Short mmCIF file of C-alpha atoms and ligand atoms in Angstrom, two decimals:
data_model
loop_
_atom_site.label_atom_id
_atom_site.label_comp_id
_atom_site.label_asym_id
_atom_site.label_seq_id
_atom_site.Cartn_x
_atom_site.Cartn_y
_atom_site.Cartn_z
CA UNK A 23 164.89 65.07 -177.25
CA UNK A 24 164.06 68.59 -178.36
CA UNK A 25 160.10 68.39 -178.05
CA UNK A 26 160.49 67.15 -174.40
CA UNK A 27 157.37 68.30 -172.43
CA UNK A 28 156.15 70.73 -174.92
CA UNK A 29 152.47 70.98 -175.67
CA UNK A 30 151.85 71.39 -179.43
CA UNK A 31 148.85 73.22 -181.01
CA UNK A 32 147.75 73.03 -184.48
CA UNK A 33 145.90 76.15 -185.78
CA UNK A 34 143.86 74.49 -188.49
CA UNK A 35 143.21 70.61 -188.54
CA UNK A 36 143.22 70.03 -192.33
CA UNK A 37 145.20 67.52 -194.65
CA UNK A 38 148.69 68.58 -193.80
CA UNK A 39 147.99 69.06 -190.06
CA UNK A 40 146.68 65.29 -190.00
CA UNK A 41 149.71 63.95 -191.77
CA UNK A 42 152.09 65.72 -189.38
CA UNK A 43 150.03 64.59 -186.34
CA UNK A 44 150.16 60.99 -187.76
CA UNK A 45 153.85 61.15 -188.25
CA UNK A 46 154.50 62.60 -184.68
CA UNK A 47 152.37 59.84 -182.98
CA UNK A 48 153.51 56.90 -185.12
CA UNK A 49 157.15 57.68 -184.46
CA UNK A 50 156.64 58.24 -180.66
CA UNK A 51 157.95 61.79 -180.87
CA UNK A 52 154.78 63.12 -179.09
CA UNK A 53 152.06 61.55 -177.33
CA UNK A 54 148.45 62.15 -178.76
CA UNK A 55 147.29 63.88 -175.43
CA UNK A 56 150.02 66.47 -175.96
CA UNK A 57 148.57 67.72 -179.14
CA UNK A 58 145.70 70.27 -179.38
CA UNK A 59 143.83 71.41 -182.47
CA UNK A 60 141.58 74.14 -183.40
CA UNK A 61 139.48 74.39 -186.59
CA UNK A 62 136.19 75.99 -187.30
CA UNK A 63 134.83 72.75 -188.58
CA UNK A 64 133.44 70.72 -185.46
CA UNK A 65 132.93 67.65 -187.53
CA UNK A 66 136.42 67.72 -188.66
CA UNK A 67 137.86 68.13 -185.12
CA UNK A 68 135.66 65.26 -183.94
CA UNK A 69 136.94 62.99 -186.78
CA UNK A 70 140.58 63.92 -185.96
CA UNK A 71 139.98 63.25 -182.36
CA UNK A 72 138.61 59.81 -182.95
CA UNK A 73 141.35 58.86 -185.40
CA UNK A 74 144.38 60.08 -183.68
CA UNK A 75 143.39 60.66 -179.88
CA UNK A 76 144.50 64.54 -179.84
CA UNK A 77 142.65 66.80 -177.75
CA UNK A 78 140.62 69.72 -179.51
CA UNK A 79 139.76 73.10 -178.41
CA UNK A 80 137.05 75.48 -179.26
CA UNK A 81 139.04 78.36 -180.78
CA UNK A 82 142.54 79.63 -181.83
CA UNK A 83 142.65 81.87 -178.70
CA UNK A 84 142.13 78.73 -176.43
CA UNK A 85 144.78 76.98 -178.40
CA UNK A 86 147.37 79.66 -177.31
CA UNK A 87 146.49 78.80 -173.67
CA UNK A 88 146.73 74.97 -174.16
CA UNK A 89 150.04 74.92 -176.07
CA UNK A 90 153.39 76.63 -176.25
CA UNK A 91 154.46 75.43 -179.70
CA UNK A 92 152.04 76.81 -182.22
CA UNK A 93 151.84 75.11 -185.67
CA UNK A 94 150.04 77.40 -188.29
CA UNK A 95 148.29 74.77 -190.77
CA UNK A 96 145.79 77.05 -192.46
CA UNK A 97 145.62 78.22 -196.13
CA UNK A 98 147.33 81.40 -196.99
CA UNK A 99 144.09 83.35 -197.34
CA UNK A 100 143.12 83.08 -193.82
CA UNK A 101 146.75 83.42 -192.04
CA UNK A 102 146.03 87.21 -191.09
CA UNK A 103 142.87 86.47 -189.56
CA UNK A 104 144.52 83.63 -187.35
CA UNK A 105 147.53 85.82 -186.48
CA UNK A 106 145.24 88.53 -185.30
CA UNK A 107 143.18 85.97 -183.16
CA UNK A 108 146.19 84.89 -181.40
CA UNK A 109 148.23 88.02 -181.16
CA UNK A 110 146.81 89.26 -177.89
CA UNK A 111 147.56 85.97 -176.04
CA UNK A 112 151.05 85.33 -177.18
CA UNK A 113 153.59 85.06 -174.43
CA UNK A 114 157.33 84.55 -174.06
CA UNK A 115 156.74 80.83 -173.69
CA UNK A 116 155.35 80.57 -177.37
CA UNK A 117 157.09 79.70 -180.37
CA UNK A 118 155.59 79.34 -183.89
CA UNK A 119 156.05 76.95 -186.88
CA UNK A 120 154.34 78.00 -190.17
CA UNK A 121 154.20 75.90 -193.35
CA UNK A 122 151.91 78.33 -194.98
CA UNK A 123 152.97 78.61 -198.64
CA UNK A 124 154.41 81.98 -199.39
CA UNK A 125 154.15 83.70 -195.98
CA UNK A 126 157.51 85.19 -194.59
CA UNK A 127 158.66 85.11 -191.26
CA UNK A 128 158.74 88.97 -191.32
CA UNK A 129 155.04 88.87 -191.90
CA UNK A 130 154.26 86.68 -188.98
CA UNK A 131 156.65 88.68 -186.68
CA UNK A 132 154.86 91.82 -187.74
CA UNK A 133 151.87 90.39 -185.90
CA UNK A 134 153.66 88.42 -183.02
CA UNK A 135 156.58 90.58 -182.13
CA UNK A 136 159.54 88.74 -180.86
CA UNK A 137 158.12 85.35 -181.00
CA UNK A 138 160.44 82.75 -182.56
CA UNK A 139 159.16 81.57 -185.86
CA UNK A 140 160.24 78.85 -188.21
CA UNK A 141 159.00 78.64 -191.84
CA UNK A 142 158.76 75.43 -193.55
CA UNK A 143 158.12 74.70 -197.25
CA UNK A 144 156.96 70.99 -197.35
CA UNK A 145 155.12 68.82 -200.02
CA UNK A 146 152.40 66.57 -200.19
CA UNK A 147 154.42 63.24 -200.01
CA UNK A 148 154.17 63.96 -196.15
CA UNK A 149 151.06 62.07 -196.35
CA UNK A 150 153.03 58.90 -197.18
CA UNK A 151 155.92 59.99 -194.77
CA UNK A 152 158.06 60.85 -197.82
CA UNK A 153 157.81 64.56 -197.71
CA UNK A 154 160.62 66.91 -198.86
CA UNK A 155 160.87 69.92 -196.48
CA UNK A 156 163.08 72.96 -196.36
CA UNK A 157 163.10 75.05 -193.44
CA UNK A 158 164.41 78.49 -192.19
CA UNK A 159 164.29 80.52 -188.91
CA UNK A 160 163.07 84.11 -188.65
CA UNK A 161 165.05 86.87 -186.58
CA UNK A 162 164.02 85.54 -183.17
CA UNK A 163 164.35 81.65 -183.79
CA UNK A 164 167.37 79.96 -182.16
CA UNK A 165 168.91 76.63 -183.09
CA UNK A 166 166.77 74.71 -180.44
CA UNK A 167 163.60 76.13 -182.36
CA UNK A 168 165.09 74.87 -185.89
CA UNK A 169 165.82 71.60 -184.17
CA UNK A 170 162.14 71.22 -182.89
CA UNK A 171 160.87 71.90 -186.64
CA UNK A 172 163.49 69.38 -187.92
CA UNK A 173 162.33 66.84 -185.46
CA UNK A 174 158.66 67.33 -186.48
CA UNK A 175 159.05 67.43 -190.14
CA UNK A 176 161.61 64.55 -190.07
CA UNK A 177 158.63 62.37 -188.82
CA UNK A 178 157.13 62.68 -192.13
CA UNK A 179 160.14 62.87 -194.59
CA UNK A 180 163.55 64.32 -195.34
CA UNK A 181 164.52 68.02 -194.18
CA UNK A 182 166.89 70.42 -195.06
CA UNK A 183 167.70 74.00 -193.69
CA UNK A 184 168.07 76.95 -196.12
CA UNK A 185 168.10 80.80 -196.17
CA UNK A 186 164.69 82.21 -196.40
CA UNK A 187 165.19 83.90 -199.91
CA UNK A 188 165.64 80.29 -201.27
CA UNK A 189 162.33 79.01 -200.29
CA UNK A 190 160.72 80.35 -203.52
CA UNK A 191 163.24 77.96 -205.28
CA UNK A 192 162.26 75.16 -202.90
CA UNK A 193 158.69 75.72 -203.83
CA UNK A 194 159.53 75.67 -207.58
CA UNK A 195 161.56 72.47 -207.28
CA UNK A 196 160.29 70.14 -204.31
CA UNK A 197 157.00 71.99 -203.58
CA UNK A 198 155.64 71.54 -206.94
CA UNK A 199 157.74 68.68 -207.68
CA UNK A 200 155.28 65.92 -207.10
CA UNK A 201 153.26 67.26 -210.07
CA UNK A 202 156.20 67.00 -212.36
CA UNK A 203 156.94 63.53 -211.24
CA UNK A 204 153.33 62.52 -211.79
CA UNK A 205 153.41 63.95 -215.31
CA UNK A 206 156.71 61.89 -216.11
CA UNK A 207 155.11 58.72 -214.40
CA UNK A 208 151.95 59.12 -216.45
CA UNK A 209 153.64 59.83 -219.73
CA UNK A 210 156.16 56.74 -219.23
CA UNK A 211 152.94 54.52 -218.41
CA UNK A 212 151.13 55.61 -221.56
CA UNK A 213 154.51 54.89 -223.38
CA UNK A 214 154.47 51.34 -222.02
CA UNK A 215 150.89 51.02 -223.12
CA UNK A 216 151.82 52.30 -226.54
CA UNK A 217 154.62 49.44 -226.91
CA UNK A 218 151.96 46.79 -225.87
CA UNK A 219 152.06 46.49 -222.15
CA UNK A 220 148.91 46.15 -220.05
CA UNK A 221 148.40 49.37 -218.08
CA UNK A 222 148.59 47.58 -214.70
CA UNK A 223 151.95 46.16 -215.68
CA UNK A 224 153.28 49.42 -217.02
CA UNK A 225 152.20 51.19 -213.91
CA UNK A 226 153.75 48.51 -211.61
CA UNK A 227 157.22 48.73 -213.62
CA UNK A 228 157.26 52.51 -214.03
CA UNK A 229 156.42 53.37 -210.49
CA UNK A 230 159.16 50.89 -209.34
CA UNK A 231 161.73 52.19 -211.74
CA UNK A 232 161.24 55.82 -210.39
CA UNK A 233 161.33 54.52 -206.92
CA UNK A 234 164.35 52.30 -207.60
CA UNK A 235 166.33 55.18 -209.51
CA UNK A 236 165.60 57.77 -206.57
CA UNK A 237 166.90 55.06 -204.05
CA UNK A 238 169.99 54.43 -206.07
CA UNK A 239 170.92 58.07 -205.96
CA UNK A 240 170.16 58.46 -202.38
CA UNK A 241 171.85 55.02 -201.15
CA UNK A 242 175.00 54.95 -203.41
CA UNK A 243 175.69 58.80 -203.22
CA UNK A 244 176.61 58.67 -206.77
CA UNK A 245 176.07 61.44 -209.36
CA UNK A 246 172.83 60.70 -211.37
CA UNK A 247 174.94 61.23 -214.50
CA UNK A 248 177.15 58.42 -213.55
CA UNK A 249 174.37 56.18 -212.56
CA UNK A 250 172.70 56.97 -216.09
CA UNK A 251 176.00 56.19 -217.78
CA UNK A 252 176.28 52.84 -216.16
CA UNK A 253 172.83 51.77 -217.72
CA UNK A 254 173.83 52.84 -221.39
CA UNK A 255 175.89 50.36 -223.50
CA UNK A 256 177.35 51.71 -226.63
CA UNK A 257 174.78 51.52 -229.51
CA UNK A 258 172.26 49.75 -227.09
CA UNK A 259 168.60 50.27 -226.40
CA UNK A 260 168.96 52.85 -223.63
CA UNK A 261 171.23 54.95 -225.88
CA UNK A 262 168.55 55.00 -228.55
CA UNK A 263 166.07 56.14 -225.66
CA UNK A 264 168.46 58.69 -224.40
CA UNK A 265 168.82 60.28 -227.89
CA UNK A 266 165.04 60.53 -228.22
CA UNK A 267 164.95 62.36 -224.76
CA UNK A 268 167.64 64.89 -225.74
CA UNK A 269 166.04 65.48 -229.21
CA UNK A 270 162.75 66.36 -227.32
CA UNK A 271 164.33 68.79 -224.93
CA UNK A 272 163.41 67.04 -221.77
CA UNK A 273 166.15 68.51 -219.53
CA UNK A 274 165.40 72.03 -220.62
CA UNK A 275 161.66 71.56 -220.33
CA UNK A 276 162.32 70.38 -216.55
CA UNK A 277 164.51 73.36 -216.04
CA UNK A 278 162.05 75.77 -217.46
CA UNK A 279 159.34 74.17 -215.15
CA UNK A 280 161.30 74.81 -212.08
CA UNK A 281 162.15 78.28 -213.17
CA UNK A 282 158.51 79.21 -214.06
CA UNK A 283 157.35 77.90 -210.72
CA UNK A 284 159.93 79.62 -208.73
CA UNK A 285 159.21 82.96 -210.45
CA UNK A 286 155.40 82.34 -209.76
CA UNK A 287 156.02 81.85 -206.17
CA UNK A 288 158.21 84.96 -205.89
CA UNK A 289 155.17 86.81 -207.60
CA UNK A 290 152.88 85.27 -205.13
CA UNK A 291 155.03 85.93 -201.86
CA UNK A 292 154.57 89.70 -202.84
CA UNK A 293 151.09 89.35 -201.17
CA UNK A 294 150.80 89.67 -197.52
CA UNK A 295 154.27 90.32 -196.24
N1 LIG B 4 148.79 70.24 -199.13
C1 LIG B 4 150.10 70.49 -199.50
O1 LIG B 4 150.63 69.57 -200.21
C2 LIG B 4 150.90 71.55 -199.10
C3 LIG B 4 152.13 71.51 -199.32
C4 LIG B 4 152.88 72.47 -198.88
C5 LIG B 4 152.33 73.56 -198.03
N2 LIG B 4 151.20 73.46 -197.63
C6 LIG B 4 150.51 74.61 -196.92
O2 LIG B 4 149.87 74.01 -195.77
C7 LIG B 4 148.78 74.75 -195.43
C8 LIG B 4 147.58 73.86 -195.05
O3 LIG B 4 147.28 73.07 -196.28
P1 LIG B 4 146.20 71.93 -196.21
O4 LIG B 4 146.47 71.19 -197.49
O5 LIG B 4 146.48 71.09 -195.01
O6 LIG B 4 144.81 72.70 -196.18
P2 LIG B 4 143.59 72.36 -195.57
O7 LIG B 4 143.27 70.85 -195.70
O8 LIG B 4 142.46 73.25 -196.26
O9 LIG B 4 143.65 72.74 -194.00
C9 LIG B 4 143.46 73.86 -193.45
C10 LIG B 4 142.50 73.90 -192.36
O10 LIG B 4 142.53 75.14 -191.65
C11 LIG B 4 141.10 75.26 -191.26
N3 LIG B 4 140.76 76.78 -191.02
C12 LIG B 4 140.30 77.67 -191.75
N4 LIG B 4 140.22 78.89 -191.41
C13 LIG B 4 140.73 78.80 -190.12
C14 LIG B 4 140.82 79.55 -188.94
N5 LIG B 4 140.70 80.87 -188.85
N6 LIG B 4 141.36 78.97 -187.70
C15 LIG B 4 141.72 77.63 -187.76
N7 LIG B 4 141.68 76.89 -188.81
C16 LIG B 4 141.06 77.24 -189.77
C17 LIG B 4 140.27 74.71 -192.48
O11 LIG B 4 138.77 74.62 -192.19
P3 LIG B 4 137.80 74.71 -193.27
O12 LIG B 4 138.06 73.67 -194.14
O13 LIG B 4 136.48 74.61 -192.54
O14 LIG B 4 138.08 76.06 -193.87
C18 LIG B 4 141.14 73.53 -192.83
O15 LIG B 4 140.48 72.48 -191.92
C19 LIG B 4 148.49 75.75 -196.45
O16 LIG B 4 149.00 76.90 -195.98
C20 LIG B 4 149.43 75.21 -197.57
O17 LIG B 4 149.99 76.31 -198.31
C21 LIG B 4 150.31 72.37 -198.20
#
């Protein structure tokens, strides 16, 4: 077990930290008493403690004394402040995982010297244990550090490893992806209502159809194009629907969305580096 004996410290106890803590505890990967959290919001800390049984500490500096594996879970705007807080106390025993959007491993290493850093881009579906995460190691990260990060993020979904230069593309695809899927779901539900279905029924059928299609791709390993072809009979209903989708430029619209979001992520990553 790659996490054996490690004490884990979350810098920031927000929404994402809570979902990870939940996944780690639920899957028996770490016991609650081995997890420490720092956060400026006392009430938030108290709530987390009551909900999950983790330990809380007074500040970020104290967190570095309590844990070896430090997980940065704050918003990008405060990461410099957090790194400046912990810098003086970082020792050889420490390693860092950051899932702060747009912050490079180089930037973190510029504060923490030779500390092993793993950077992760994840998404909101971690909250329901169906996250899609991509990760990469910094200059000083070894395979054991990557394995630890994989174990942690696997507790709340699927994980892949990529080169750091691809993380903007990951942001554009799966980071922003839940929003694209919600728009598609909403549009299909509205369409169901338009053709006469009660909204509740349209919602149940649409969400299950999206879930089922994704599961078919995952579980059969078939190319989605082949699975699509299997649904279409010549001159049939799906064929008529497909023509309308192509006529509306759905594919190129989705590709444009991913390209625009990737470009935006590249621009935003030019901030603190
Ligand atoms: N939510 C997502 O779907 C998602 C997806 C991918 C990546 N991410 C990344 O995950 C990170 C966390 O997102 P989130 O949604 O969990 O944010 P969040 O709920 O706002 O959590 C951040 C927490 O950090 C606390 N904090 C602020 N300053 C701090 C400091 N100096 N030291 C320690 N803690 C501090 C905040 O407290 P206050 O509220 O009191 O300021 C808050 O409780 C972000 O960098 C985001 O880019 C999020």
